[in-house]
Amino acid sequence: MNEKSGYTPTNYRTIRSRLAGVVVVPSVVLLVMWAVFSSYTVFDSFYLRSAAAGVKDATIPSVQAFVGLQKERQLSLVLLSRSGGTDVAALRQQQERTDESVTRMKAALAELSDGAPQDIVDRINALDTVLGELGQHRTRVEAGNANPQEVYDYYNSLVDAGVALFARQARLVPDAEAGQSTVHAVTIFQAADWMSRAATIGSRGLLNKAFTPAERVEFVRLIGAYHAGVDATIPFALPQPRQQYDALRTSSEYRTLVDLEGRLINSDGGVTDQQWRAAAGPVHEKLVAIAVRQAEDGTNLGLEKANSRVTAVLIGSLIALLAVVVGIVLALRISNRLVSRALVTRLTSLREDTLRLAQERLPHIVARLRGGEQVDVHRDMPPLDYGNDEIGQVADAFNTAQYTAVAAAVKETQAREGVNRVFLDIAHRNQGLVHRQLKILDKLEREEENPEQLDSLFQLDHLATRARRNAENLIILAGEQPGRQWRKPVRLSDVLRAAVAETEQYVRVKVNPVPDRALVGVAVADTIHLLAELIDNATAFSSPRSEVVVHSNAVPHGIVIEIEDHGLGMTQEERLQANAKLSNPPDFETMAFRGESRLGLFVVARLAARRGIKVELRDSPYGGTVALCVLPPQLVAPHNTAGDITETTQMPVRSFHDQYHGHVEEHPSFPLKRPPVPDAAVTPAPAPEPEVPADEPKTPAPASDGKPPLPRRKKRQNLAPQLMQSDDVSHAEPMTGERSAERTRDGLAAFQRGTRDARLTDDWRSEGAPSS
């Protein structure tokens, strides 16, 4: 439970649904009760249909098979009598007809057993077992060595198994009237079988000229049994079977049969087998027909009752469904009346206004606050007014929450702006100190005549240049633009040289031939900074003994610059994340929250987004990583319009101290210097000089103005500590080995050009540089 609010959070339903539930729930309960009752009725109806259909589809067709077996039984016993009243051919014809009917019966029973109860399946299996012995008995009968009593008992067992199956199936019919009708049909068929058995014994006795005592007793029992069974069952039979039996009792065949039965019981020797068969056969067939009619009428009665029940259930279900639908409609109308349209409309309007305020106005106000705009909360976010009732109180609670959110956003923006101002002031102060340091270093370099001291000053100059780039990083992260700017286009070769000069391990960087192109002045500073960050990153994440190669090409859609290192490379996941940041730079607050340490990548992304430069990291085919930079056409200028890279101005920098005292300090421009990079691709070659041995330093001629000669760089003097190795290793490594005379000449030419640019810059500064 919430201790402050005093309630347990719950998934509450709407007011309309609660009121509708008061009426809908009883309707649903009624529907469930009706569904339970209807399901029982439907199940009973379908079960009745199944049982009745089973009797009609399986039992009635099986009667023909059992009738055939009864006839085959009579012919087999006649054949086994002493005098032989039939031939084998007649028996075989009957056997063929019996086999056909038995095959149809087996198919019907197999279909019945698929969905029948287990006791029905057991009786079907028992009947199949007995039928399996039919072939053996037929063979013995035809051979004449069969025992008549065994043959008689076997055929009787076949019919008894069928009667037991029919009786059990008839009792499974759930309807009392339909079930009783099928039971009566089985009883009539059993009486007809008793009559067939009596006819068989009578024919055998007449052919043998006498009955054995057992045969006479069996004959008399069967005659009495079938008459008693028929007389006891017919009164309860259906109308059509009763009419058929009444017609049978009045027929001449029946009266003749009854007369012959009495004469045989009284041992009248004047009765012949032909008379007996002629009277018994038609009566037996009519009794079987009565049993079949009773079964058909009983199954039809069951099907009719099942269909009527199904119809009643469907109609009742539809009525119940209609009642539930009507109840639900009435419940909804009542709930609408109880809730009132005004209440629902007000709640809906409150929801829409609150969502619009939370999803549109509030984010827009927060974005304006972060952009530094002034926001009038009462004007830009008017309060929700919904009266003083409960809905109005909810609206007031929303107003309070939204005002609190806006106030928090204002405080956060003010705090961020203050931190950003402090951040920028520190960065500008640091940048100013670096500028002053570079100015002093420049003065010392021009006045220093000691070669060793001048070399140390060059190293300090390089470190100060890198410190300036770090200060500019802080300014870029704060969202402003560094102070360096160029008025005129600058050659691409000078841009690449300046970028390499701002890296720590510049001696490892090799710049391939550069196309004759220039960059517009406004983009030079950002491009130098971007390339310097990428080159510095390539040197930092690659082996100290490897080179970092810079390729550049002019293409129809701008200039492509590739910075390739031979480091360990990046995993696919790391490369995808880095490219995502480069294409869509995140907020600095987001990176700080995530603890991102690769600020150089963030600076590159900011600069690329500002100038429309596309930067992408790829795998190098030689191992390592390739940083691909595509400079758009709007940054490219004709080469003939390019000025000197030393023509740069510094934007005014305003600090907190300046803001309070009204003073603006304009830092002077400074030259972009670096120790020379021995690369003929970016430095024009001077006139050839005499070749000097590799192990002896060159001694330059004194200058024409009488000043001492400029210092000469010693081999491997400014290498990174990682590259300083023994002489044996240096001879084996192409990066630190003996340079040819041509490369030495190119290096000296580059150094001379750098000092000349520094002097020209000094003269240009002394005259005063116009602001851009």
GROMACS .gro file of C-alpha atoms in nm, residues 112-454:
model
  343
  112LEU     CA    1  -1.876  -4.823  -3.613
  113SER     CA    2  -1.587  -4.923  -3.386
  114ASP     CA    3  -1.397  -4.597  -3.452
  115GLY     CA    4  -1.620  -4.393  -3.221
  116ALA     CA    5  -1.806  -4.666  -3.028
  117PRO     CA    6  -1.770  -4.741  -2.655
  118GLN     CA    7  -1.526  -5.007  -2.545
  119ASP     CA    8  -1.786  -5.275  -2.473
  120ILE     CA    9  -1.918  -5.243  -2.828
  121VAL     CA   10  -1.563  -5.274  -2.961
  122ASP     CA   11  -1.510  -5.586  -2.747
  123ARG     CA   12  -1.822  -5.749  -2.890
  124ILE     CA   13  -1.717  -5.662  -3.244
  125ASN     CA   14  -1.377  -5.822  -3.179
  126ALA     CA   15  -1.547  -6.134  -3.036
  127LEU     CA   16  -1.764  -6.165  -3.348
  128ASP     CA   17  -1.456  -6.129  -3.571
  129THR     CA   18  -1.283  -6.404  -3.376
  130VAL     CA   19  -1.572  -6.645  -3.428
  131LEU     CA   20  -1.596  -6.555  -3.797
  132GLY     CA   21  -1.229  -6.644  -3.832
  133GLU     CA   22  -1.316  -7.013  -3.779
  134LEU     CA   23  -1.576  -7.021  -4.058
  135GLY     CA   24  -1.336  -7.152  -4.322
  136GLN     CA   25  -1.231  -7.454  -4.118
  137HIS     CA   26  -1.588  -7.566  -4.056
  138ARG     CA   27  -1.676  -7.520  -4.423
  139THR     CA   28  -1.387  -7.742  -4.527
  140ARG     CA   29  -1.490  -8.023  -4.293
  141VAL     CA   30  -1.854  -7.997  -4.404
  142GLU     CA   31  -1.761  -8.027  -4.770
  143ALA     CA   32  -1.534  -8.322  -4.688
  144GLY     CA   33  -1.819  -8.494  -4.506
  145ASN     CA   34  -1.619  -8.562  -4.190
  146ALA     CA   35  -1.767  -8.283  -3.975
  147ASN     CA   36  -1.968  -8.351  -3.662
  148PRO     CA   37  -2.325  -8.225  -3.727
  149GLN     CA   38  -2.367  -8.113  -3.369
  150GLU     CA   39  -2.039  -7.915  -3.376
  151VAL     CA   40  -2.141  -7.750  -3.702
  152TYR     CA   41  -2.481  -7.666  -3.556
  153ASP     CA   42  -2.330  -7.523  -3.239
  154TYR     CA   43  -2.071  -7.317  -3.435
  155TYR     CA   44  -2.327  -7.145  -3.654
  156ASN     CA   45  -2.545  -7.085  -3.349
  157SER     CA   46  -2.249  -6.917  -3.176
  158LEU     CA   47  -2.202  -6.689  -3.477
  159VAL     CA   48  -2.562  -6.571  -3.465
  160ASP     CA   49  -2.557  -6.544  -3.084
  161ALA     CA   50  -2.250  -6.316  -3.103
  162GLY     CA   51  -2.428  -6.093  -3.352
  163VAL     CA   52  -2.747  -6.083  -3.142
  164ALA     CA   53  -2.541  -5.989  -2.833
  165LEU     CA   54  -2.375  -5.706  -3.028
  166PHE     CA   55  -2.710  -5.576  -3.156
  167ALA     CA   56  -2.870  -5.596  -2.813
  168ARG     CA   57  -2.587  -5.402  -2.647
  169GLN     CA   58  -2.587  -5.140  -2.917
  170ALA     CA   59  -2.964  -5.099  -2.890
  171ARG     CA   60  -2.940  -5.039  -2.514
  172LEU     CA   61  -2.691  -4.756  -2.567
  173VAL     CA   62  -2.954  -4.539  -2.734
  174PRO     CA   63  -3.025  -4.268  -2.470
  175ASP     CA   64  -3.388  -4.211  -2.572
  176ALA     CA   65  -3.618  -4.459  -2.397
  177GLU     CA   66  -3.870  -4.501  -2.677
  178ALA     CA   67  -3.612  -4.529  -2.953
  179GLY     CA   68  -3.395  -4.762  -2.747
  180GLN     CA   69  -3.685  -4.987  -2.657
  181SER     CA   70  -3.788  -5.008  -3.020
  182THR     CA   71  -3.442  -5.128  -3.125
  183VAL     CA   72  -3.441  -5.382  -2.841
  184HIS     CA   73  -3.774  -5.520  -2.967
  185ALA     CA   74  -3.621  -5.545  -3.314
  186VAL     CA   75  -3.337  -5.755  -3.176
  187THR     CA   76  -3.586  -5.977  -2.993
  188ILE     CA   77  -3.789  -6.036  -3.310
  189PHE     CA   78  -3.469  -6.117  -3.503
  190GLN     CA   79  -3.367  -6.362  -3.230
  191ALA     CA   80  -3.710  -6.529  -3.253
  192ALA     CA   81  -3.661  -6.556  -3.629
  193ASP     CA   82  -3.323  -6.725  -3.564
  194TRP     CA   83  -3.489  -6.973  -3.327
  195MET     CA   84  -3.737  -7.052  -3.602
  196SER     CA   85  -3.445  -7.100  -3.846
  197ARG     CA   86  -3.278  -7.337  -3.604
  198ALA     CA   87  -3.607  -7.534  -3.566
  199ALA     CA   88  -3.639  -7.550  -3.946
  200THR     CA   89  -3.283  -7.686  -3.969
  201ILE     CA   90  -3.346  -7.957  -3.707
  202GLY     CA   91  -3.680  -8.043  -3.874
  203SER     CA   92  -3.513  -8.085  -4.215
  204ARG     CA   93  -3.240  -8.304  -4.065
  205GLY     CA   94  -3.495  -8.523  -3.884
  206LEU     CA   95  -3.711  -8.563  -4.192
  207LEU     CA   96  -3.409  -8.653  -4.407
  208ASN     CA   97  -3.286  -8.902  -4.144
  209LYS     CA   98  -3.640  -9.051  -4.122
  210ALA     CA   99  -3.641  -8.995  -3.746
  211PHE     CA  100  -3.546  -8.748  -3.475
  212THR     CA  101  -3.304  -8.837  -3.206
  213PRO     CA  102  -3.437  -8.771  -2.857
  214ALA     CA  103  -3.209  -8.466  -2.822
  215GLU     CA  104  -3.317  -8.331  -3.160
  216ARG     CA  105  -3.683  -8.371  -3.074
  217VAL     CA  106  -3.642  -8.191  -2.744
  218GLU     CA  107  -3.448  -7.908  -2.912
  219PHE     CA  108  -3.708  -7.887  -3.190
  220VAL     CA  109  -3.997  -7.858  -2.951
  221ARG     CA  110  -3.808  -7.597  -2.738
  222LEU     CA  111  -3.725  -7.381  -3.036
  223ILE     CA  112  -4.081  -7.393  -3.174
  224GLY     CA  113  -4.221  -7.279  -2.841
  225ALA     CA  114  -3.950  -7.019  -2.788
  226TYR     CA  115  -3.991  -6.838  -3.118
  227HIS     CA  116  -4.373  -6.833  -3.089
  228ALA     CA  117  -4.354  -6.703  -2.734
  229GLY     CA  118  -4.093  -6.444  -2.821
  230VAL     CA  119  -4.285  -6.307  -3.116
  231ASP     CA  120  -4.619  -6.306  -2.936
  232ALA     CA  121  -4.466  -6.126  -2.637
  233THR     CA  122  -4.283  -5.863  -2.841
  234ILE     CA  123  -4.522  -5.774  -3.123
  235PRO     CA  124  -4.774  -5.593  -2.897
  236PHE     CA  125  -4.498  -5.342  -2.808
  237ALA     CA  126  -4.367  -5.308  -3.160
  238LEU     CA  127  -4.414  -4.999  -3.372
  239PRO     CA  128  -4.729  -4.976  -3.589
  240GLN     CA  129  -4.576  -5.083  -3.918
  241PRO     CA  130  -4.412  -5.402  -3.782
  242ARG     CA  131  -4.737  -5.493  -3.602
  243GLN     CA  132  -4.932  -5.462  -3.923
  244GLN     CA  133  -4.680  -5.685  -4.101
  245TYR     CA  134  -4.703  -5.949  -3.828
  246ASP     CA  135  -5.084  -5.942  -3.835
  247ALA     CA  136  -5.072  -5.998  -4.211
  248LEU     CA  137  -4.827  -6.287  -4.157
  249ARG     CA  138  -5.051  -6.462  -3.902
  250THR     CA  139  -5.343  -6.457  -4.144
  251SER     CA  140  -5.137  -6.589  -4.439
  252SER     CA  141  -5.162  -6.945  -4.567
  253GLU     CA  142  -4.785  -6.997  -4.528
  254TYR     CA  143  -4.803  -6.928  -4.157
  255ARG     CA  144  -5.107  -7.153  -4.104
  256THR     CA  145  -4.937  -7.432  -4.303
  257LEU     CA  146  -4.618  -7.391  -4.100
  258VAL     CA  147  -4.806  -7.409  -3.770
  259ASP     CA  148  -4.988  -7.723  -3.890
  260LEU     CA  149  -4.663  -7.890  -3.997
  261GLU     CA  150  -4.496  -7.795  -3.668
  262GLY     CA  151  -4.780  -7.974  -3.479
  263ARG     CA  152  -4.756  -8.282  -3.696
  264LEU     CA  153  -4.378  -8.306  -3.650
  265ILE     CA  154  -4.413  -8.267  -3.277
  266ASN     CA  155  -4.672  -8.551  -3.282
  267SER     CA  156  -4.434  -8.768  -3.492
  268ASP     CA  157  -4.650  -8.767  -3.804
  269GLY     CA  158  -4.455  -8.952  -4.068
  270GLY     CA  159  -4.649  -8.803  -4.361
  271VAL     CA  160  -4.458  -8.473  -4.361
  272THR     CA  161  -4.184  -8.447  -4.622
  273ASP     CA  162  -3.876  -8.228  -4.623
  274GLN     CA  163  -3.997  -8.041  -4.928
  275GLN     CA  164  -4.324  -7.947  -4.753
  276TRP     CA  165  -4.137  -7.839  -4.446
  277ARG     CA  166  -3.892  -7.616  -4.633
  278ALA     CA  167  -4.165  -7.467  -4.849
  279ALA     CA  168  -4.360  -7.360  -4.539
  280ALA     CA  169  -4.071  -7.259  -4.309
  281GLY     CA  170  -3.867  -7.054  -4.560
  282PRO     CA  171  -4.121  -6.780  -4.643
  283VAL     CA  172  -4.228  -6.738  -4.281
  284HIS     CA  173  -3.866  -6.702  -4.171
  285GLU     CA  174  -3.799  -6.436  -4.432
  286LYS     CA  175  -4.109  -6.239  -4.326
  287LEU     CA  176  -4.009  -6.254  -3.960
  288VAL     CA  177  -3.667  -6.120  -4.052
  289ALA     CA  178  -3.833  -5.844  -4.255
  290ILE     CA  179  -4.048  -5.753  -3.953
  291ALA     CA  180  -3.734  -5.730  -3.736
  292VAL     CA  181  -3.562  -5.510  -3.994
  293ARG     CA  182  -3.868  -5.284  -4.020
  294GLN     CA  183  -3.880  -5.254  -3.642
  295ALA     CA  184  -3.512  -5.161  -3.631
  296GLU     CA  185  -3.543  -4.904  -3.910
  297ASP     CA  186  -3.847  -4.743  -3.758
  298GLY     CA  187  -3.677  -4.735  -3.417
  299THR     CA  188  -3.360  -4.571  -3.553
  300ASN     CA  189  -3.565  -4.321  -3.754
  301LEU     CA  190  -3.753  -4.237  -3.438
  302GLY     CA  191  -3.424  -4.180  -3.254
  303LEU     CA  192  -3.288  -3.961  -3.533
  304GLU     CA  193  -3.607  -3.754  -3.540
  305LYS     CA  194  -3.591  -3.699  -3.166
  306ALA     CA  195  -3.219  -3.613  -3.184
  307ASN     CA  196  -3.282  -3.363  -3.465
  308SER     CA  197  -3.570  -3.207  -3.277
  309ARG     CA  198  -3.354  -3.174  -2.966
  310VAL     CA  199  -3.072  -3.014  -3.162
  311THR     CA  200  -3.317  -2.775  -3.322
  312ALA     CA  201  -3.465  -2.687  -2.984
  313VAL     CA  202  -3.119  -2.626  -2.838
  314LEU     CA  203  -3.015  -2.406  -3.129
  315ILE     CA  204  -3.332  -2.204  -3.111
  316GLY     CA  205  -3.295  -2.171  -2.735
  317SER     CA  206  -2.933  -2.066  -2.769
  318LEU     CA  207  -3.023  -1.803  -3.025
  319ILE     CA  208  -3.296  -1.672  -2.802
  320ALA     CA  209  -3.057  -1.661  -2.507
  321LEU     CA  210  -2.794  -1.487  -2.717
  322LEU     CA  211  -3.047  -1.234  -2.836
  323ALA     CA  212  -3.155  -1.174  -2.477
  324VAL     CA  213  -2.794  -1.118  -2.369
  325VAL     CA  214  -2.732  -0.878  -2.657
  326VAL     CA  215  -3.045  -0.686  -2.574
  327GLY     CA  216  -2.937  -0.678  -2.210
  328ILE     CA  217  -2.593  -0.546  -2.298
  329VAL     CA  218  -2.741  -0.278  -2.523
  330LEU     CA  219  -2.979  -0.173  -2.249
  331ALA     CA  220  -2.689  -0.172  -2.000
  332LEU     CA  221  -2.486   0.055  -2.224
  333ARG     CA  222  -2.777   0.293  -2.270
  334ILE     CA  223  -2.842   0.300  -1.899
  335SER     CA  224  -2.473   0.361  -1.825
  336ASN     CA  225  -2.472   0.649  -2.074
  337ARG     CA  226  -2.768   0.802  -1.900
  338LEU     CA  227  -2.622   0.753  -1.553
  339VAL     CA  228  -2.276   0.883  -1.633
  340SER     CA  229  -2.414   1.168  -1.845
  341ARG     CA  230  -2.263   1.286  -2.164
  342ALA     CA  231  -2.133   1.603  -2.004
  343LEU     CA  232  -1.914   1.412  -1.759
  344VAL     CA  233  -1.766   1.187  -2.026
  345THR     CA  234  -1.706   1.482  -2.256
  346ARG     CA  235  -1.525   1.676  -1.984
  347LEU     CA  236  -1.304   1.380  -1.896
  348THR     CA  237  -1.222   1.324  -2.261
  349SER     CA  238  -1.140   1.690  -2.310
  350LEU     CA  239  -0.921   1.688  -1.998
  351ARG     CA  240  -0.733   1.386  -2.126
  352GLU     CA  241  -0.674   1.542  -2.468
  353ASP     CA  242  -0.563   1.877  -2.321
  354THR     CA  243  -0.329   1.706  -2.077
  355LEU     CA  244  -0.174   1.489  -2.347
  356ARG     CA  245  -0.134   1.787  -2.579
  357LEU     CA  246   0.032   1.982  -2.300
  358ALA     CA  247   0.263   1.696  -2.202
  359GLN     CA  248   0.353   1.581  -2.554
  360GLU     CA  249   0.366   1.911  -2.744
  361ARG     CA  250   0.381   2.226  -2.534
  362LEU     CA  251   0.601   2.108  -2.250
  363PRO     CA  252   0.874   1.955  -2.474
  364HIS     CA  253   0.866   2.270  -2.690
  365ILE     CA  254   0.911   2.493  -2.385
  366VAL     CA  255   1.195   2.277  -2.252
  367ALA     CA  256   1.364   2.290  -2.594
  368ARG     CA  257   1.334   2.670  -2.599
  369LEU     CA  258   1.478   2.691  -2.250
  370ARG     CA  259   1.774   2.476  -2.351
  371GLY     CA  260   1.821   2.700  -2.655
  372GLY     CA  261   1.858   3.002  -2.428
  373GLU     CA  262   1.523   3.168  -2.505
  374GLN     CA  263   1.315   3.346  -2.244
  375VAL     CA  264   0.987   3.169  -2.168
  376ASP     CA  265   0.672   3.315  -2.017
  377VAL     CA  266   0.514   3.014  -1.850
  378HIS     CA  267   0.171   3.168  -1.799
  379ARG     CA  268   0.155   3.283  -2.159
  380ASP     CA  269   0.308   2.981  -2.332
  381MET     CA  270   0.148   2.720  -2.105
  382PRO     CA  271  -0.191   2.845  -1.981
  383PRO     CA  272  -0.345   2.644  -1.695
  384LEU     CA  273  -0.623   2.394  -1.746
  385ASP     CA  274  -0.956   2.529  -1.618
  386TYR     CA  275  -1.228   2.269  -1.556
  387GLY     CA  276  -1.419   2.420  -1.266
  388ASN     CA  277  -1.407   2.340  -0.897
  389ASP     CA  278  -1.559   1.993  -0.889
  390GLU     CA  279  -1.366   1.668  -0.881
  391ILE     CA  280  -1.266   1.697  -1.247
  392GLY     CA  281  -1.149   2.052  -1.189
  393GLN     CA  282  -0.939   1.937  -0.894
  394VAL     CA  283  -0.775   1.676  -1.116
  395ALA     CA  284  -0.699   1.948  -1.372
  396ASP     CA  285  -0.546   2.166  -1.096
  397ALA     CA  286  -0.326   1.871  -0.996
  398PHE     CA  287  -0.207   1.844  -1.355
  399ASN     CA  288  -0.134   2.218  -1.361
  400THR     CA  289   0.075   2.189  -1.046
  401ALA     CA  290   0.271   1.895  -1.186
  402GLN     CA  291   0.338   2.073  -1.514
  403TYR     CA  292   0.447   2.396  -1.347
  404THR     CA  293   0.682   2.195  -1.128
  405ALA     CA  294   0.826   2.024  -1.437
  406VAL     CA  295   0.877   2.358  -1.613
  407ALA     CA  296   1.037   2.508  -1.304
  408ALA     CA  297   1.274   2.212  -1.281
  409ALA     CA  298   1.357   2.253  -1.651
  410VAL     CA  299   1.425   2.626  -1.598
  411LYS     CA  300   1.654   2.555  -1.306
  412GLU     CA  301   1.831   2.285  -1.500
  413THR     CA  302   1.877   2.517  -1.798
  414GLN     CA  303   2.006   2.797  -1.577
  415ALA     CA  304   2.247   2.560  -1.408
  416ARG     CA  305   2.363   2.423  -1.741
  417GLU     CA  306   2.403   2.772  -1.882
  418GLY     CA  307   2.606   2.879  -1.580
  419VAL     CA  308   2.829   2.573  -1.600
  420ASN     CA  309   2.864   2.630  -1.974
  421ARG     CA  310   2.966   2.993  -1.919
  422VAL     CA  311   3.223   2.891  -1.663
  423PHE     CA  312   3.337   2.616  -1.897
  424LEU     CA  313   3.374   2.859  -2.185
  425ASP     CA  314   3.547   3.121  -1.974
  426ILE     CA  315   3.805   2.867  -1.858
  427ALA     CA  316   3.854   2.750  -2.215
  428HIS     CA  317   3.893   3.106  -2.346
  429ARG     CA  318   4.135   3.198  -2.068
  430ASN     CA  319   4.334   2.884  -2.144
  431GLN     CA  320   4.327   2.967  -2.512
  432GLY     CA  321   4.444   3.321  -2.440
  433LEU     CA  322   4.733   3.193  -2.233
  434VAL     CA  323   4.832   2.954  -2.512
  435HIS     CA  324   4.818   3.238  -2.763
  436ARG     CA  325   5.042   3.450  -2.545
  437GLN     CA  326   5.275   3.156  -2.496
  438LEU     CA  327   5.298   3.104  -2.871
  439LYS     CA  328   5.369   3.474  -2.920
  440ILE     CA  329   5.654   3.462  -2.671
  441LEU     CA  330   5.788   3.143  -2.825
  442ASP     CA  331   5.775   3.300  -3.167
  443LYS     CA  332   5.976   3.595  -3.044
  444LEU     CA  333   6.231   3.371  -2.876
  445GLU     CA  334   6.264   3.156  -3.186
  446ARG     CA  335   6.343   3.460  -3.400
  447GLU     CA  336   6.599   3.594  -3.155
  448GLU     CA  337   6.763   3.265  -3.058
  449GLU     CA  338   7.089   3.181  -3.238
  450ASN     CA  339   7.191   2.869  -3.047
  451PRO     CA  340   7.081   2.566  -3.254
  452GLU     CA  341   7.015   2.346  -2.953
  453GLN     CA  342   6.814   2.610  -2.770
  454LEU     CA  343   6.621   2.684  -3.087
   0.00000   0.00000   0.00000
